């Protein structure tokens, strides 16, 4: 049975990972079309490129905290690899965001494998089952 608190953390972990993926995709699109990252930052309500990077880092920190509550060691290793990519050299932005996007895919793949392995242990109850007798 899947406790409500774990389901909540799984949901938010997915949302934070999606945010990182979206920023990477938008940044790559901007770079490939000759735009600066400041334009992407402004679209997200941020001031500049440095705030965009901080947004990624903050989203990752929230993601990591949620994942720690339910994931196994294999997933945590992938999460640590993603953190390394986030903190890596940003001299070539296209390469940086491409590697970061690949890291996001690796973490997502690890999470999928994790849930396939533990799926038999998790069971979401129907609404009727949650009602007191």
CSV table of C-alpha atoms in Angstrom, one decimal:
chain,number,residue,atom,x,y,z
A,1,UNK,CA,0.0,0.0,0.0
A,2,UNK,CA,1.3,3.5,-0.9
A,3,UNK,CA,1.1,6.0,1.9
A,4,UNK,CA,-0.3,9.4,1.1
A,5,UNK,CA,2.9,11.2,2.1
A,6,UNK,CA,5.0,9.1,-0.3
A,7,UNK,CA,2.5,9.6,-3.2
A,8,UNK,CA,2.8,13.3,-2.5
A,9,UNK,CA,6.6,13.2,-2.7
A,10,UNK,CA,6.6,11.1,-5.9
A,11,UNK,CA,4.2,13.6,-7.5
A,12,UNK,CA,6.4,16.6,-6.6
A,13,UNK,CA,9.6,14.8,-7.5
A,14,UNK,CA,8.2,14.3,-11.0
A,15,UNK,CA,7.1,17.9,-11.2
A,16,UNK,CA,10.6,19.2,-10.2
A,17,UNK,CA,12.3,16.9,-12.7
A,18,UNK,CA,9.9,18.1,-15.4
A,19,UNK,CA,10.8,21.7,-14.6
A,20,UNK,CA,14.5,21.0,-15.0
A,21,UNK,CA,13.8,19.3,-18.3
A,22,UNK,CA,11.6,22.1,-19.6
A,23,UNK,CA,14.3,24.8,-18.8
A,24,UNK,CA,16.9,22.7,-20.5
A,25,UNK,CA,14.7,22.2,-23.6
A,26,UNK,CA,13.8,26.0,-23.8
A,27,UNK,CA,17.5,26.9,-23.3
A,28,UNK,CA,18.7,24.6,-26.1
A,29,UNK,CA,16.0,26.0,-28.3
A,30,UNK,CA,17.1,29.6,-27.5
A,31,UNK,CA,20.8,28.8,-28.1
A,32,UNK,CA,20.1,27.1,-31.4
A,33,UNK,CA,18.1,30.1,-32.6
A,34,UNK,CA,20.7,32.6,-31.6
A,35,UNK,CA,18.9,34.0,-28.5
A,36,UNK,CA,20.4,34.6,-25.1
A,37,UNK,CA,19.5,32.8,-22.0
A,38,UNK,CA,18.4,36.1,-20.6
A,39,UNK,CA,15.4,35.9,-22.9
A,40,UNK,CA,14.4,32.5,-21.5
A,41,UNK,CA,14.9,33.8,-18.0
A,42,UNK,CA,12.6,36.7,-18.6
A,43,UNK,CA,9.9,34.4,-20.0
A,44,UNK,CA,10.1,32.5,-16.7
A,45,UNK,CA,9.9,35.7,-14.7
A,46,UNK,CA,13.5,35.7,-13.8
A,47,UNK,CA,16.0,38.5,-14.2
A,48,UNK,CA,18.9,36.9,-16.0
A,49,UNK,CA,21.0,33.8,-16.9
A,50,UNK,CA,22.3,33.4,-13.3
A,51,UNK,CA,18.8,33.3,-11.9
A,52,UNK,CA,17.9,30.7,-14.5
A,53,UNK,CA,20.8,28.5,-13.3
A,54,UNK,CA,19.7,29.1,-9.7
A,55,UNK,CA,16.2,28.1,-10.7
A,56,UNK,CA,17.5,24.8,-12.0
A,57,UNK,CA,19.6,24.3,-8.8
A,58,UNK,CA,16.6,25.0,-6.6
A,59,UNK,CA,14.4,22.7,-8.5
A,60,UNK,CA,17.0,20.0,-8.2
A,61,UNK,CA,17.4,20.4,-4.5
A,62,UNK,CA,13.6,20.1,-4.0
A,63,UNK,CA,13.6,17.0,-6.3
A,64,UNK,CA,16.5,15.4,-4.4
A,65,UNK,CA,14.8,15.9,-1.0
A,66,UNK,CA,11.6,14.2,-2.3
A,67,UNK,CA,13.4,11.3,-4.0
A,68,UNK,CA,15.4,10.6,-0.8
A,69,UNK,CA,12.2,9.6,0.9
A,70,UNK,CA,11.3,6.7,-1.4
A,71,UNK,CA,14.1,5.8,-3.8
A,72,UNK,CA,16.7,3.1,-3.6
A,73,UNK,CA,20.5,3.3,-4.0
A,74,UNK,CA,20.5,3.0,-7.8
A,75,UNK,CA,18.2,6.0,-8.2
A,76,UNK,CA,20.2,8.0,-5.7
A,77,UNK,CA,23.4,7.4,-7.6
A,78,UNK,CA,21.7,8.7,-10.8
A,79,UNK,CA,20.5,11.7,-8.8
A,80,UNK,CA,24.0,12.4,-7.6
A,81,UNK,CA,25.2,12.2,-11.2
A,82,UNK,CA,22.6,14.8,-12.2
A,83,UNK,CA,23.8,17.1,-9.4
A,84,UNK,CA,27.4,16.8,-10.8
A,85,UNK,CA,26.1,17.8,-14.2
A,86,UNK,CA,24.2,20.8,-12.8
A,87,UNK,CA,27.4,22.0,-11.1
A,88,UNK,CA,29.6,21.3,-14.1
A,89,UNK,CA,31.4,23.9,-16.4
A,90,UNK,CA,29.0,26.2,-18.3
A,91,UNK,CA,31.5,27.6,-20.8
A,92,UNK,CA,29.8,25.9,-23.7
A,93,UNK,CA,26.1,26.3,-22.9
A,94,UNK,CA,24.8,24.1,-25.7
A,95,UNK,CA,26.9,21.2,-24.4
A,96,UNK,CA,26.0,22.0,-20.8
A,97,UNK,CA,22.2,21.9,-21.4
A,98,UNK,CA,22.5,18.8,-23.7
A,99,UNK,CA,24.4,16.9,-21.0
A,100,UNK,CA,22.0,18.1,-18.4
A,101,UNK,CA,19.0,17.0,-20.5
A,102,UNK,CA,20.6,13.6,-20.9
A,103,UNK,CA,21.1,13.4,-17.1
A,104,UNK,CA,17.4,14.2,-16.6
A,105,UNK,CA,16.5,11.3,-18.9
A,106,UNK,CA,18.9,9.0,-17.0
A,107,UNK,CA,17.3,9.9,-13.7
A,108,UNK,CA,13.8,9.4,-15.2
A,109,UNK,CA,14.8,6.0,-16.6
A,110,UNK,CA,16.1,5.0,-13.2
A,111,UNK,CA,12.9,6.1,-11.5
A,112,UNK,CA,10.8,4.1,-14.0
A,113,UNK,CA,12.9,1.0,-13.4
A,114,UNK,CA,12.6,1.5,-9.7
A,115,UNK,CA,8.8,1.7,-9.9
A,116,UNK,CA,8.6,-1.4,-12.1
A,117,UNK,CA,10.6,-3.3,-9.5
A,118,UNK,CA,8.6,-2.2,-6.5
A,119,UNK,CA,5.2,-2.0,-8.2
A,120,UNK,CA,3.9,-5.2,-6.6
A,121,UNK,CA,4.6,-3.7,-3.2
A,122,UNK,CA,2.7,-0.5,-3.9
A,123,UNK,CA,-1.0,-0.5,-4.2
A,124,UNK,CA,-3.1,2.6,-4.4
A,125,UNK,CA,-6.4,2.0,-2.6
A,126,UNK,CA,-9.7,2.9,-4.2
A,127,UNK,CA,-11.5,5.9,-2.6
A,128,UNK,CA,-14.1,3.6,-1.0
A,129,UNK,CA,-11.3,1.7,0.8
A,130,UNK,CA,-10.1,4.9,2.4
A,131,UNK,CA,-13.4,5.6,4.1
A,132,UNK,CA,-13.7,4.7,7.8
A,133,UNK,CA,-16.3,2.0,8.7
